[in-house]
Amino acid sequence: MKGSSVLFASVAAAAASVGAAQAETWDMPLAYPATNFHSENAEVFAECVREGTDGEIDIVTHPNGSLFSGNDIKRAVQTGQAPIGERLISAHANENPLFGVDSIPFLATSYEESEKLWQAARDKLAAELENQNLVYVYAVPWPPQGFYFKKEVNSVADMQGIKFRAYNAATARIAELAGMAPVQIEAAELSQALATGVVESFISSGSTGVDSKAWESLTHFYDVQAWLPRNVVFVNKDAWDGLDEAAQQAIATCGDKIAAEGAKKSEELSAGYLKTLAENGMTVSQPSDQLREELAAFGATMTDEWLESAGEDGKAIIDAYRAQ
Ligand code: PCA
């Protein structure tokens, strides 16, 4: 990959300098399966860019962590090993708390709220990505996050000691607050981790529960709707700067289109995933009042912690969100 992207950068620079259109293949690493709706959106985006640039940019998606594993995608794009990629942005909250704005429990729990929060946060996130040599293109929310267990769980006391799969700092923190043992695992490895008992519970969308066939190992899903985390698509800034303005505009326009369509699709598919879990034998239900209250208290704690860590920018985002 490294060799071809270096070649790519020099070809793009040469093309820009003579003002000629040059067909380029852009490999796009994705972390989730080809059949996942995010991966399907990326395909639609690629087609849109192909059309919008008259074939100048040919984006080829590589789903399921096949080119770079989820955890390596952001760095790969920052360093130019891949010109474009998609990543669950909250997985990088340890680099900058702003990247975790979409995973603050119970702050924004519906598609409408998630959209408002993102409107309030997007420019600041894009600026931080730019500091990291990345150009923001689009983001799409996952369906609301709920808990998967292999037994009935009605309170935090019922969670004690359970091995819990985490995918970002917030999910690890919830485990800690609940007395569970967090293990960081990519979605692509989740089925295996469940089957071998490395983990026995997790929090995620119905989408990932279906992708992972959670019913093969687990029995209960609690639809707590804790937050709607986002996948963000970004371009390496040097690759971006090597494009002419028309190509940049075409990519940005496609990004806006896919962001809108992707959010709609996520919402439309949401209930169907839970139905699939139930059809495969899982008990899909609302949390008990006690569990709901205990989780809400975690949410309050974690909102305070996030505001503490995210400083002025974080406060400005939450204030702007709450003022809407
Ligand atoms: N699926 C991803 C992130 C959030 C979601 O719904 C995962 O579990 O890795």
Coordinates of N, CA and C in Angstrom, one line a residue, residues 43 56 72 76 81 100 120 146 150 160 177 180-181 186 194 207 239 254-255 258 279 293 311 318 321 323:
E43 N -20.2 2.5 -1.0 CA -20.3 2.1 -2.4 C -21.0 3.1 -3.2
E56 N -12.4 10.5 -13.0 CA -11.1 10.9 -12.5 C -10.7 10.2 -11.3
D72 N -6.7 0.7 12.7 CA -5.6 1.2 12.0 C -6.0 2.2 10.8
A76 N -3.8 5.1 8.9 CA -3.4 4.8 7.5 C -3.7 6.0 6.6
Q81 N -1.1 6.1 3.7 CA -1.1 4.7 3.2 C -2.3 4.4 2.5
G100 N -15.2 11.9 20.9 CA -16.2 11.1 21.6 C -17.5 11.8 21.9
A120 N -23.9 20.8 15.8 CA -23.2 21.6 16.8 C -21.7 21.3 16.8
G146 N -27.8 -0.5 22.3 CA -28.4 -1.2 23.4 C -27.5 -2.3 23.9
K150 N -26.1 -12.6 28.1 CA -26.5 -14.0 27.9 C -27.4 -14.4 29.1
Q160 N -22.3 -7.4 37.4 CA -21.0 -7.5 38.1 C -20.2 -8.6 37.5
L177 N -17.8 1.5 35.4 CA -18.8 2.0 36.3 C -19.8 0.9 36.8
M180 N -18.1 -4.3 35.3 CA -17.8 -5.3 34.3 C -16.4 -5.2 33.9
A181 N -15.9 -6.2 33.2 CA -14.5 -6.2 32.8 C -14.4 -5.9 31.3
E186 N -12.7 -5.2 17.9 CA -13.3 -4.6 16.7 C -14.5 -5.4 16.3
L194 N -17.2 -13.7 21.0 CA -18.4 -14.2 21.7 C -18.4 -15.7 21.7
S207 N -27.8 -3.3 14.3 CA -27.1 -3.6 13.1 C -25.9 -4.5 13.3
A239 N -3.6 14.2 -0.4 CA -4.3 13.7 -1.5 C -5.3 14.8 -1.9
C254 N -21.0 14.9 -3.0 CA -21.3 13.5 -2.8 C -21.4 13.2 -1.3
G255 N -20.4 13.8 -0.5 CA -20.4 13.6 0.9 C -21.7 14.0 1.6
I258 N -24.6 11.7 0.6 CA -24.5 10.4 1.3 C -24.8 10.5 2.8
E279 N -36.5 -12.6 16.0 CA -36.8 -13.8 15.1 C -35.8 -14.9 15.3
E293 N -32.8 3.9 35.5 CA -32.3 4.9 36.4 C -30.8 4.8 36.7
G311 N -12.9 20.6 27.7 CA -12.6 22.1 27.8 C -13.6 23.0 27.1
I318 N -21.8 21.5 23.5 CA -23.0 21.1 24.3 C -24.0 22.3 24.5
Y321 N -25.8 22.7 21.3 CA -26.7 21.6 21.1 C -28.0 21.9 22.0
A323 N -29.1 24.6 23.2 CA -29.8 25.8 22.8 C -30.7 25.7 21.6

